[in-house]
PDB file of C-alpha atoms in Angstrom:
ATOM      1  CA  MET A   1     132.168  83.269 202.799  1.00  0.00           C
ATOM      2  CA  GLU A   2     128.973  81.697 201.454  1.00  0.00           C
ATOM      3  CA  ASN A   3     128.141  78.290 202.881  1.00  0.00           C
ATOM      4  CA  LYS A   4     128.906  75.553 200.352  1.00  0.00           C
ATOM      5  CA  ARG A   5     125.545  73.892 200.924  1.00  0.00           C
ATOM      6  CA  ASN A   6     123.764  77.046 199.783  1.00  0.00           C
ATOM      7  CA  VAL A   7     125.700  77.668 196.559  1.00  0.00           C
ATOM      8  CA  PRO A   8     123.142  78.310 193.780  1.00  0.00           C
ATOM      9  CA  ILE A   9     122.989  75.704 191.013  1.00  0.00           C
ATOM     10  CA  ILE A  10     123.546  77.156 187.546  1.00  0.00           C
ATOM     11  CA  GLU A  11     120.461  76.162 185.589  1.00  0.00           C
ATOM     12  CA  TRP A  12     119.834  75.929 181.833  1.00  0.00           C
ATOM     13  CA  GLU A  13     118.195  79.337 181.500  1.00  0.00           C
ATOM     14  CA  ASP A  14     121.213  81.015 183.165  1.00  0.00           C
ATOM     15  CA  MET A  15     123.666  80.085 180.406  1.00  0.00           C
ATOM     16  CA  ASP A  16     124.804  81.485 177.070  1.00  0.00           C
ATOM     17  CA  LYS A  17     124.116  78.461 174.842  1.00  0.00           C
ATOM     18  CA  ARG A  18     126.726  79.322 172.176  1.00  0.00           C
ATOM     19  CA  LYS A  19     129.522  79.345 174.749  1.00  0.00           C
ATOM     20  CA  PHE A  20     128.086  76.247 176.415  1.00  0.00           C
ATOM     21  CA  TYR A  21     128.192  74.109 173.256  1.00  0.00           C
ATOM     22  CA  LEU A  22     131.571  75.396 172.052  1.00  0.00           C
ATOM     23  CA  PHE A  23     133.343  74.801 175.353  1.00  0.00           C
ATOM     24  CA  GLY A  24     131.364  71.582 175.842  1.00  0.00           C
ATOM     25  CA  VAL A  25     132.651  69.961 172.639  1.00  0.00           C
ATOM     26  CA  LEU A  26     136.268  70.873 173.470  1.00  0.00           C
ATOM     27  CA  MET A  27     135.928  69.558 177.022  1.00  0.00           C
ATOM     28  CA  THR A  28     134.292  66.299 175.920  1.00  0.00           C
ATOM     29  CA  MET A  29     136.971  65.687 173.289  1.00  0.00           C
ATOM     30  CA  ALA A  30     139.767  66.187 175.824  1.00  0.00           C
ATOM     31  CA  ILE A  31     138.111  63.772 178.282  1.00  0.00           C
ATOM     32  CA  ARG A  32     137.548  61.067 175.663  1.00  0.00           C
ATOM     33  CA  LEU A  33     141.139  61.359 174.460  1.00  0.00           C
ATOM     34  CA  SER A  34     142.442  60.803 177.990  1.00  0.00           C
ATOM     35  CA  ILE A  35     140.252  57.841 178.986  1.00  0.00           C
ATOM     36  CA  TYR A  36     139.926  55.979 175.673  1.00  0.00           C
ATOM     37  CA  PRO A  37     142.801  53.534 176.352  1.00  0.00           C
ATOM     38  CA  PHE A  38     140.995  52.271 179.470  1.00  0.00           C
ATOM     39  CA  THR A  39     137.764  51.955 177.489  1.00  0.00           C
ATOM     40  CA  LEU A  40     139.569  49.790 174.932  1.00  0.00           C
ATOM     41  CA  ILE A  41     141.181  47.662 177.659  1.00  0.00           C
ATOM     42  CA  ARG A  42     137.843  47.223 179.432  1.00  0.00           C
ATOM     43  CA  THR A  43     136.209  46.027 176.207  1.00  0.00           C
ATOM     44  CA  ARG A  44     138.951  43.484 175.493  1.00  0.00           C
ATOM     45  CA  LEU A  45     138.848  42.154 179.052  1.00  0.00           C
ATOM     46  CA  GLN A  46     135.076  41.781 178.964  1.00  0.00           C
ATOM     47  CA  VAL A  47     134.986  40.027 175.603  1.00  0.00           C
ATOM     48  CA  GLN A  48     137.933  37.624 176.037  1.00  0.00           C
ATOM     49  CA  LYS A  49     137.239  34.060 177.147  1.00  0.00           C
ATOM     50  CA  GLY A  50     138.461  33.626 180.709  1.00  0.00           C
ATOM     51  CA  LYS A  51     141.990  35.004 180.837  1.00  0.00           C
ATOM     52  CA  SER A  52     143.035  33.744 177.443  1.00  0.00           C
ATOM     53  CA  LEU A  53     144.879  36.932 176.481  1.00  0.00           C
ATOM     54  CA  TYR A  54     145.138  39.195 179.523  1.00  0.00           C
ATOM     55  CA  THR A  55     145.155  38.560 183.247  1.00  0.00           C
ATOM     56  CA  GLY A  56     144.039  42.047 184.207  1.00  0.00           C
ATOM     57  CA  THR A  57     144.009  45.747 183.404  1.00  0.00           C
ATOM     58  CA  PHE A  58     147.725  46.450 183.797  1.00  0.00           C
ATOM     59  CA  ASP A  59     148.725  43.212 182.076  1.00  0.00           C
ATOM     60  CA  ALA A  60     146.503  44.206 179.127  1.00  0.00           C
ATOM     61  CA  PHE A  61     148.013  47.687 179.017  1.00  0.00           C
ATOM     62  CA  ALA A  62     151.586  46.332 178.970  1.00  0.00           C
ATOM     63  CA  LYS A  63     150.856  43.677 176.323  1.00  0.00           C
ATOM     64  CA  ILE A  64     148.986  46.073 174.034  1.00  0.00           C
ATOM     65  CA  VAL A  65     151.765  48.665 174.162  1.00  0.00           C
ATOM     66  CA  ARG A  66     154.411  45.984 173.608  1.00  0.00           C
ATOM     67  CA  ALA A  67     152.605  44.298 170.695  1.00  0.00           C
ATOM     68  CA  GLU A  68     150.811  47.218 169.030  1.00  0.00           C
ATOM     69  CA  GLY A  69     152.534  50.326 170.325  1.00  0.00           C
ATOM     70  CA  MET A  70     150.704  53.351 171.705  1.00  0.00           C
ATOM     71  CA  PRO A  71     148.424  53.546 168.623  1.00  0.00           C
ATOM     72  CA  GLY A  72     147.032  50.167 169.680  1.00  0.00           C
ATOM     73  CA  LEU A  73     145.417  51.854 172.674  1.00  0.00           C
ATOM     74  CA  TYR A  74     143.475  54.096 170.308  1.00  0.00           C
ATOM     75  CA  ARG A  75     142.020  51.546 167.883  1.00  0.00           C
ATOM     76  CA  GLY A  76     138.599  52.782 166.791  1.00  0.00           C
ATOM     77  CA  PHE A  77     139.093  56.210 168.367  1.00  0.00           C
ATOM     78  CA  LEU A  78     138.264  58.219 165.242  1.00  0.00           C
ATOM     79  CA  VAL A  79     134.941  56.424 164.913  1.00  0.00           C
ATOM     80  CA  ASN A  80     134.298  56.890 168.623  1.00  0.00           C
ATOM     81  CA  THR A  81     134.711  60.676 168.320  1.00  0.00           C
ATOM     82  CA  PHE A  82     131.256  60.764 166.694  1.00  0.00           C
ATOM     83  CA  THR A  83     129.907  60.198 170.200  1.00  0.00           C
ATOM     84  CA  LEU A  84     130.668  63.893 170.760  1.00  0.00           C
ATOM     85  CA  ILE A  85     127.223  64.427 169.233  1.00  0.00           C
ATOM     86  CA  SER A  86     125.556  62.153 171.770  1.00  0.00           C
ATOM     87  CA  GLY A  87     127.503  63.860 174.563  1.00  0.00           C
ATOM     88  CA  GLN A  88     125.993  67.226 173.686  1.00  0.00           C
ATOM     89  CA  CYS A  89     122.549  65.645 173.356  1.00  0.00           C
ATOM     90  CA  TYR A  90     123.042  64.097 176.808  1.00  0.00           C
ATOM     91  CA  VAL A  91     123.766  67.357 178.618  1.00  0.00           C
ATOM     92  CA  THR A  92     121.013  69.192 176.713  1.00  0.00           C
ATOM     93  CA  THR A  93     118.430  66.549 177.598  1.00  0.00           C
ATOM     94  CA  TYR A  94     119.616  66.470 181.210  1.00  0.00           C
ATOM     95  CA  GLU A  95     119.382  70.228 181.666  1.00  0.00           C
ATOM     96  CA  LEU A  96     116.045  70.592 179.859  1.00  0.00           C
ATOM     97  CA  THR A  97     114.511  67.715 181.825  1.00  0.00           C
ATOM     98  CA  ARG A  98     115.707  69.242 185.105  1.00  0.00           C
ATOM     99  CA  THR A  99     114.170  72.557 184.075  1.00  0.00           C
ATOM    100  CA  TYR A 100     110.862  70.861 183.237  1.00  0.00           C
ATOM    101  CA  LEU A 101     110.787  68.884 186.498  1.00  0.00           C
ATOM    102  CA  SER A 102     111.662  71.962 188.562  1.00  0.00           C
ATOM    103  CA  ARG A 103     108.125  73.197 187.933  1.00  0.00           C
ATOM    104  CA  ARG A 104     106.687  69.998 189.413  1.00  0.00           C
ATOM    105  CA  SER A 105     109.119  68.888 192.117  1.00  0.00           C
ATOM    106  CA  SER A 106     111.607  70.535 194.431  1.00  0.00           C
ATOM    107  CA  SER A 107     113.411  67.254 195.163  1.00  0.00           C
ATOM    108  CA  ASN A 108     116.922  67.293 193.734  1.00  0.00           C
ATOM    109  CA  VAL A 109     117.047  63.470 193.884  1.00  0.00           C
ATOM    110  CA  VAL A 110     113.896  63.101 191.769  1.00  0.00           C
ATOM    111  CA  LYS A 111     115.151  65.615 189.225  1.00  0.00           C
ATOM    112  CA  SER A 112     118.577  63.948 189.072  1.00  0.00           C
ATOM    113  CA  VAL A 113     117.262  60.388 188.655  1.00  0.00           C
ATOM    114  CA  VAL A 114     114.682  61.211 185.993  1.00  0.00           C
ATOM    115  CA  ALA A 115     116.864  63.674 184.094  1.00  0.00           C
ATOM    116  CA  GLY A 116     119.865  61.328 184.196  1.00  0.00           C
ATOM    117  CA  GLY A 117     117.815  58.409 182.902  1.00  0.00           C
ATOM    118  CA  ALA A 118     116.179  60.467 180.136  1.00  0.00           C
ATOM    119  CA  ALA A 119     119.521  61.893 179.044  1.00  0.00           C
ATOM    120  CA  SER A 120     121.048  58.435 178.845  1.00  0.00           C
ATOM    121  CA  LEU A 121     118.118  57.128 176.777  1.00  0.00           C
ATOM    122  CA  VAL A 122     118.625  59.856 174.185  1.00  0.00           C
ATOM    123  CA  ALA A 123     122.421  59.517 174.187  1.00  0.00           C
ATOM    124  CA  GLN A 124     122.412  55.717 173.819  1.00  0.00           C
ATOM    125  CA  THR A 125     120.039  55.868 170.869  1.00  0.00           C
ATOM    126  CA  ILE A 126     122.732  57.865 169.066  1.00  0.00           C
ATOM    127  CA  THR A 127     125.767  56.110 170.568  1.00  0.00           C
ATOM    128  CA  VAL A 128     124.970  52.403 170.100  1.00  0.00           C
ATOM    129  CA  PRO A 129     125.712  52.216 166.325  1.00  0.00           C
ATOM    130  CA  ILE A 130     128.994  54.065 166.930  1.00  0.00           C
ATOM    131  CA  ASP A 131     129.873  51.735 169.811  1.00  0.00           C
ATOM    132  CA  VAL A 132     129.111  48.625 167.761  1.00  0.00           C
ATOM    133  CA  VAL A 133     131.571  49.689 165.056  1.00  0.00           C
ATOM    134  CA  SER A 134     134.271  51.068 167.372  1.00  0.00           C
ATOM    135  CA  GLN A 135     134.206  47.983 169.634  1.00  0.00           C
ATOM    136  CA  HIS A 136     134.825  45.700 166.647  1.00  0.00           C
ATOM    137  CA  LEU A 137     137.821  47.873 165.801  1.00  0.00           C
ATOM    138  CA  MET A 138     139.017  47.714 169.424  1.00  0.00           C
ATOM    139  CA  VAL A 139     139.267  43.911 169.367  1.00  0.00           C
ATOM    140  CA  GLN A 140     140.559  43.679 165.808  1.00  0.00           C
ATOM    141  CA  GLY A 141     143.290  41.073 165.436  1.00  0.00           C
ATOM    142  CA  GLN A 142     142.712  39.611 168.916  1.00  0.00           C
ATOM    143  CA  ALA A 143     140.721  36.496 167.903  1.00  0.00           C
ATOM    144  CA  MET A 144     137.649  38.052 169.536  1.00  0.00           C
ATOM    145  CA  GLY A 145     134.240  38.881 168.169  1.00  0.00           C
ATOM    146  CA  ARG A 146     132.728  37.864 164.858  1.00  0.00           C
ATOM    147  CA  PHE A 147     135.401  39.306 162.585  1.00  0.00           C
ATOM    148  CA  GLN A 148     139.072  38.560 162.047  1.00  0.00           C
ATOM    149  CA  ALA A 149     141.537  41.259 161.028  1.00  0.00           C
ATOM    150  CA  SER A 150     142.806  40.954 157.488  1.00  0.00           C
ATOM    151  CA  SER A 151     145.893  38.790 157.162  1.00  0.00           C
ATOM    152  CA  PRO A 152     149.005  39.905 155.291  1.00  0.00           C
ATOM    153  CA  PRO A 153     149.228  38.718 151.653  1.00  0.00           C
ATOM    154  CA  ARG A 154     149.958  35.011 151.148  1.00  0.00           C
ATOM    155  CA  GLN A 155     149.449  34.332 154.841  1.00  0.00           C
ATOM    156  CA  PRO A 156     146.609  31.904 155.629  1.00  0.00           C
ATOM    157  CA  PRO A 157     143.892  33.215 157.941  1.00  0.00           C
ATOM    158  CA  SER A 158     143.855  31.958 161.505  1.00  0.00           C
ATOM    159  CA  SER A 159     140.075  31.523 161.486  1.00  0.00           C
ATOM    160  CA  PRO A 160     138.853  30.474 157.999  1.00  0.00           C
ATOM    161  CA  GLY A 161     135.170  30.621 158.962  1.00  0.00           C
ATOM    162  CA  ARG A 162     135.312  34.186 160.256  1.00  0.00           C
ATOM    163  CA  PRO A 163     134.791  37.195 157.947  1.00  0.00           C
ATOM    164  CA  PHE A 164     137.796  39.433 157.412  1.00  0.00           C
ATOM    165  CA  ILE A 165     137.985  43.154 158.145  1.00  0.00           C
ATOM    166  CA  GLY A 166     140.702  45.714 157.666  1.00  0.00           C
ATOM    167  CA  ASN A 167     139.276  49.145 158.394  1.00  0.00           C
ATOM    168  CA  THR A 168     136.145  51.004 159.438  1.00  0.00           C
ATOM    169  CA  LYS A 169     134.523  50.590 156.023  1.00  0.00           C
ATOM    170  CA  ASP A 170     135.053  46.807 156.183  1.00  0.00           C
ATOM    171  CA  VAL A 171     133.486  46.661 159.646  1.00  0.00           C
ATOM    172  CA  VAL A 172     130.428  48.652 158.559  1.00  0.00           C
ATOM    173  CA  LEU A 173     129.957  46.545 155.428  1.00  0.00           C
ATOM    174  CA  GLY A 174     130.534  43.327 157.388  1.00  0.00           C
ATOM    175  CA  ILE A 175     127.890  44.203 159.981  1.00  0.00           C
ATOM    176  CA  ALA A 176     125.434  45.270 157.271  1.00  0.00           C
ATOM    177  CA  ARG A 177     126.052  42.059 155.315  1.00  0.00           C
ATOM    178  CA  LEU A 178     125.605  39.754 158.321  1.00  0.00           C
ATOM    179  CA  ASP A 179     122.771  41.503 160.160  1.00  0.00           C
ATOM    180  CA  GLY A 180     121.406  44.268 157.962  1.00  0.00           C
ATOM    181  CA  PRO A 181     120.579  47.705 159.433  1.00  0.00           C
ATOM    182  CA  ARG A 182     119.438  46.112 162.708  1.00  0.00           C
ATOM    183  CA  GLY A 183     122.997  44.947 163.312  1.00  0.00           C
ATOM    184  CA  PHE A 184     124.043  48.475 164.177  1.00  0.00           C
ATOM    185  CA  TYR A 185     121.604  48.393 167.092  1.00  0.00           C
ATOM    186  CA  ARG A 186     122.693  44.992 168.349  1.00  0.00           C
ATOM    187  CA  GLY A 187     122.758  45.169 172.125  1.00  0.00           C
ATOM    188  CA  TYR A 188     120.614  48.310 172.212  1.00  0.00           C
ATOM    189  CA  ALA A 189     118.420  46.931 175.017  1.00  0.00           C
ATOM    190  CA  ALA A 190     121.521  45.816 176.936  1.00  0.00           C
ATOM    191  CA  SER A 191     123.028  49.301 176.513  1.00  0.00           C
ATOM    192  CA  LEU A 192     119.872  50.928 177.854  1.00  0.00           C
ATOM    193  CA  MET A 193     119.836  48.501 180.792  1.00  0.00           C
ATOM    194  CA  THR A 194     123.472  49.409 181.510  1.00  0.00           C
ATOM    195  CA  TYR A 195     123.673  53.140 180.971  1.00  0.00           C
ATOM    196  CA  ILE A 196     120.229  54.353 182.034  1.00  0.00           C
ATOM    197  CA  PRO A 197     120.706  52.875 185.552  1.00  0.00           C
ATOM    198  CA  ASN A 198     124.341  54.036 185.540  1.00  0.00           C
ATOM    199  CA  SER A 199     123.333  57.611 184.743  1.00  0.00           C
ATOM    200  CA  ALA A 200     120.281  57.526 187.005  1.00  0.00           C
ATOM    201  CA  LEU A 201     122.489  56.291 189.877  1.00  0.00           C
ATOM    202  CA  TRP A 202     125.432  58.615 189.252  1.00  0.00           C
ATOM    203  CA  TRP A 203     123.575  61.873 189.728  1.00  0.00           C
ATOM    204  CA  PRO A 204     121.860  61.006 193.052  1.00  0.00           C
ATOM    205  CA  PHE A 205     125.091  59.513 194.432  1.00  0.00           C
ATOM    206  CA  TYR A 206     126.960  62.604 193.264  1.00  0.00           C
ATOM    207  CA  HIS A 207     124.570  64.913 195.110  1.00  0.00           C
ATOM    208  CA  LEU A 208     124.554  62.599 198.153  1.00  0.00           C
ATOM    209  CA  TYR A 209     128.352  62.501 198.394  1.00  0.00           C
ATOM    210  CA  THR A 210     128.554  66.255 197.791  1.00  0.00           C
ATOM    211  CA  GLU A 211     126.116  66.900 200.621  1.00  0.00           C
ATOM    212  CA  GLN A 212     127.821  64.511 203.042  1.00  0.00           C
ATOM    213  CA  LEU A 213     131.300  65.832 202.236  1.00  0.00           C
ATOM    214  CA  SER A 214     130.025  69.390 202.747  1.00  0.00           C
ATOM    215  CA  TYR A 215     129.134  68.500 206.338  1.00  0.00           C
ATOM    216  CA  ILE A 216     132.616  67.222 207.184  1.00  0.00           C
ATOM    217  CA  THR A 217     134.692  69.858 205.375  1.00  0.00           C
ATOM    218  CA  PRO A 218     135.263  73.416 206.654  1.00  0.00           C
ATOM    219  CA  ASN A 219     133.501  76.284 204.944  1.00  0.00           C
ATOM    220  CA  VAL A 220     136.828  77.606 203.682  1.00  0.00           C
ATOM    221  CA  CYS A 221     137.148  74.517 201.478  1.00  0.00           C
ATOM    222  CA  PRO A 222     136.115  75.461 197.911  1.00  0.00           C
ATOM    223  CA  HIS A 223     132.827  73.959 196.802  1.00  0.00           C
ATOM    224  CA  LEU A 224     134.436  72.844 193.528  1.00  0.00           C
ATOM    225  CA  LEU A 225     136.933  70.725 195.478  1.00  0.00           C
ATOM    226  CA  VAL A 226     134.085  68.972 197.288  1.00  0.00           C
ATOM    227  CA  GLN A 227     132.404  68.279 193.952  1.00  0.00           C
ATOM    228  CA  ALA A 228     135.702  67.034 192.502  1.00  0.00           C
ATOM    229  CA  VAL A 229     135.838  64.353 195.214  1.00  0.00           C
ATOM    230  CA  ALA A 230     132.128  63.495 195.059  1.00  0.00           C
ATOM    231  CA  GLY A 231     132.167  62.925 191.301  1.00  0.00           C
ATOM    232  CA  PRO A 232     134.723  60.077 191.222  1.00  0.00           C
ATOM    233  CA  LEU A 233     133.109  58.464 194.295  1.00  0.00           C
ATOM    234  CA  ALA A 234     129.741  58.487 192.521  1.00  0.00           C
ATOM    235  CA  ALA A 235     131.344  57.098 189.354  1.00  0.00           C
ATOM    236  CA  ALA A 236     133.037  54.234 191.213  1.00  0.00           C
ATOM    237  CA  THR A 237     129.759  53.372 192.962  1.00  0.00           C
ATOM    238  CA  SER A 238     127.557  53.420 189.855  1.00  0.00           C
ATOM    239  CA  SER A 239     130.183  51.618 187.734  1.00  0.00           C
ATOM    240  CA  THR A 240     130.484  48.804 190.282  1.00  0.00           C
ATOM    241  CA  LEU A 241     126.711  48.354 190.530  1.00  0.00           C
ATOM    242  CA  THR A 242     126.168  48.266 186.756  1.00  0.00           C
ATOM    243  CA  ASN A 243     129.306  46.379 185.653  1.00  0.00           C
ATOM    244  CA  PRO A 244     127.581  42.962 185.334  1.00  0.00           C
ATOM    245  CA  MET A 245     125.196  44.389 182.739  1.00  0.00           C
ATOM    246  CA  ASP A 246     128.085  46.128 180.992  1.00  0.00           C
ATOM    247  CA  VAL A 247     129.891  42.796 180.541  1.00  0.00           C
ATOM    248  CA  ILE A 248     126.770  41.306 178.941  1.00  0.00           C
ATOM    249  CA  ARG A 249     126.314  44.397 176.746  1.00  0.00           C
ATOM    250  CA  ALA A 250     129.886  44.212 175.415  1.00  0.00           C
ATOM    251  CA  ARG A 251     129.574  40.514 174.574  1.00  0.00           C
ATOM    252  CA  VAL A 252     126.226  40.927 172.847  1.00  0.00           C
ATOM    253  CA  GLN A 253     127.567  43.719 170.651  1.00  0.00           C
ATOM    254  CA  VAL A 254     130.967  42.240 169.804  1.00  0.00           C
ATOM    255  CA  GLU A 255     130.217  38.512 169.645  1.00  0.00           C
ATOM    256  CA  GLY A 256     126.807  38.868 168.029  1.00  0.00           C
ATOM    257  CA  CYS A 257     124.951  36.795 170.627  1.00  0.00           C
ATOM    258  CA  PRO A 258     121.210  36.754 169.867  1.00  0.00           C
ATOM    259  CA  SER A 259     119.988  37.566 173.377  1.00  0.00           C
ATOM    260  CA  MET A 260     121.076  38.883 176.762  1.00  0.00           C
ATOM    261  CA  VAL A 261     119.713  35.814 178.514  1.00  0.00           C
ATOM    262  CA  GLN A 262     121.742  33.442 176.356  1.00  0.00           C
ATOM    263  CA  THR A 263     124.835  35.594 176.839  1.00  0.00           C
ATOM    264  CA  PHE A 264     124.329  35.571 180.603  1.00  0.00           C
ATOM    265  CA  ARG A 265     123.900  31.776 180.692  1.00  0.00           C
ATOM    266  CA  GLN A 266     127.000  31.236 178.565  1.00  0.00           C
ATOM    267  CA  LEU A 267     129.020  33.569 180.780  1.00  0.00           C
ATOM    268  CA  MET A 268     127.891  31.747 183.928  1.00  0.00           C
ATOM    269  CA  MET A 269     128.710  28.389 182.376  1.00  0.00           C
ATOM    270  CA  GLU A 270     132.182  29.423 181.240  1.00  0.00           C
ATOM    271  CA  GLU A 271     133.352  31.704 184.052  1.00  0.00           C
ATOM    272  CA  GLY A 272     130.840  31.682 186.889  1.00  0.00           C
ATOM    273  CA  VAL A 273     129.844  34.711 188.935  1.00  0.00           C
ATOM    274  CA  ARG A 274     133.357  36.152 188.721  1.00  0.00           C
ATOM    275  CA  GLY A 275     132.744  36.712 185.028  1.00  0.00           C
ATOM    276  CA  LEU A 276     130.349  39.529 185.914  1.00  0.00           C
ATOM    277  CA  SER A 277     133.237  41.529 187.378  1.00  0.00           C
ATOM    278  CA  LYS A 278     135.384  41.346 184.250  1.00  0.00           C
ATOM    279  CA  GLY A 279     136.818  44.706 183.267  1.00  0.00           C
ATOM    280  CA  LEU A 280     135.623  46.318 186.519  1.00  0.00           C
ATOM    281  CA  SER A 281     139.017  47.761 187.474  1.00  0.00           C
ATOM    282  CA  ALA A 282     139.484  49.183 183.962  1.00  0.00           C
ATOM    283  CA  ARG A 283     135.962  50.570 184.077  1.00  0.00           C
ATOM    284  CA  VAL A 284     136.561  52.252 187.430  1.00  0.00           C
ATOM    285  CA  LEU A 285     139.950  53.529 186.241  1.00  0.00           C
ATOM    286  CA  SER A 286     138.269  55.123 183.229  1.00  0.00           C
ATOM    287  CA  SER A 287     135.121  56.369 184.957  1.00  0.00           C
ATOM    288  CA  THR A 288     136.690  57.993 188.027  1.00  0.00           C
ATOM    289  CA  PRO A 289     139.131  60.354 186.262  1.00  0.00           C
ATOM    290  CA  SER A 290     136.434  60.930 183.671  1.00  0.00           C
ATOM    291  CA  ALA A 291     134.013  61.907 186.432  1.00  0.00           C
ATOM    292  CA  LEU A 292     136.631  64.192 187.957  1.00  0.00           C
ATOM    293  CA  CYS A 293     137.174  65.931 184.619  1.00  0.00           C
ATOM    294  CA  ILE A 294     133.444  66.065 183.934  1.00  0.00           C
ATOM    295  CA  VAL A 295     132.586  67.541 187.323  1.00  0.00           C
ATOM    296  CA  VAL A 296     135.360  70.131 187.324  1.00  0.00           C
ATOM    297  CA  GLY A 297     135.007  70.767 183.604  1.00  0.00           C
ATOM    298  CA  TYR A 298     131.221  70.841 183.575  1.00  0.00           C
ATOM    299  CA  GLU A 299     130.941  73.157 186.559  1.00  0.00           C
ATOM    300  CA  THR A 300     133.637  75.381 185.034  1.00  0.00           C
ATOM    301  CA  LEU A 301     131.881  75.171 181.673  1.00  0.00           C
ATOM    302  CA  LYS A 302     128.617  76.321 183.220  1.00  0.00           C
ATOM    303  CA  LYS A 303     130.432  79.153 184.989  1.00  0.00           C
ATOM    304  CA  LEU A 304     132.089  80.259 181.740  1.00  0.00           C
ATOM    305  CA  SER A 305     128.757  80.009 179.934  1.00  0.00           C
ATOM    306  CA  LEU A 306     126.872  82.220 182.377  1.00  0.00           C
ATOM    307  CA  ARG A 307     125.053  85.149 180.879  1.00  0.00           C
ATOM    308  CA  PRO A 308     127.088  88.321 181.602  1.00  0.00           C
ATOM    309  CA  GLU A 309     124.438  89.846 183.866  1.00  0.00           C
ATOM    310  CA  LEU A 310     124.530  86.783 186.178  1.00  0.00           C
ATOM    311  CA  VAL A 311     128.301  86.374 186.609  1.00  0.00           C
ATOM    312  CA  ASP A 312     128.484  88.292 189.887  1.00  0.00           C
ATOM    313  CA  SER A 313     125.541  86.392 191.407  1.00  0.00           C
ATOM    314  CA  ARG A 314     127.147  82.917 191.225  1.00  0.00           C
ATOM    315  CA  HIS A 315     130.067  81.774 193.354  1.00  0.00           C
ATOM    316  CA  TRP A 316     132.271  78.689 193.555  1.00  0.00           C
TER     317      TRP A 316
END
C-alpha cells in the first residue's frame, strides 16, 4: 500500500471544474445547515453583556429551544445562505493561489499560509455585508444590538430609543438609514483581522497535524482518516488563537461601535480578560465538526471532481 506521506495532492488543474462547483455548493450547504445553530449561539454569547441572558453554550441552546423552538436556532439562516457564493470564491482563490505559488516555492507551509490568507480576504469582502444583516437577525428580540424586534400591536416597546425591525427588509433599511452603504461593511477590518489569521493558521496546522499523525499511525490506516482527525485539531487551535478578535468583530458589527479599540476597551472595562473567551466553546463546537465535514467532504469532492484520465493515478 502507498505510504500516506507520499499520497499526491489533487491540484486545481487535475479537476473537472463543473463537477467541483456543483458538488461544492451541495457540500457547503449541508455543512452550514448543520453548524448554524452553534454560530447563532456563539454570536449571542459574544454580544450579550456579561452573562445577562445565558451562562454558556448549553444553557443558551436549552433556553433558545424552550423560548423560540427549533426555528429560533436558525434565525437569519436564509440570509446567511448567500455566503455560499463566498465559499466558492474562497476555494477557487485558495486553489488558484496555490497553483501560482507552486511555480515559485516548493514549501507547502508557505503555499498554505499565503493561499489561506488570500482566500479569506476575497471571501470576507463578499461575506461581511451578509454577516452584518444575519447577525442582527440572530439577536433579534434579545435586547442586544442596535435594533429591537417589533412588538405586538398595542404593546409598548421595551426600548423606546431603539429602532424597530421585523424582518430582513427592515434590518437592511435600518442599517442603510443609520449608517448608509458603509454600514454594511461595519467591522470589515475586524473581520479581516479575525478570519485572515484564522485561515492562514488553519492550513499550516492542518498539514502539520496530518504529517505528525502520519508518523504515529500504521500505513494500513487510511489517509482520509488521518486528515479527518487533523482537520478538527487545526480548527480548534486556530479558533482558540483568534477568538479574542472574533468577540470584538461580533460586537462591532452588531452593536455599531465606531472602532475596534473602543470596543476592546469597553469589553475590558465591563468583563476583563475573560471577556475575550466569550463564545469560545460554541466556536470550537461549530468549527471542529465543520472542519471534519470540510476535510472529508473537500477531499472527497476533489476525488469526485478528478478528470477521468487521472482517476486511477490518485489514491486515498
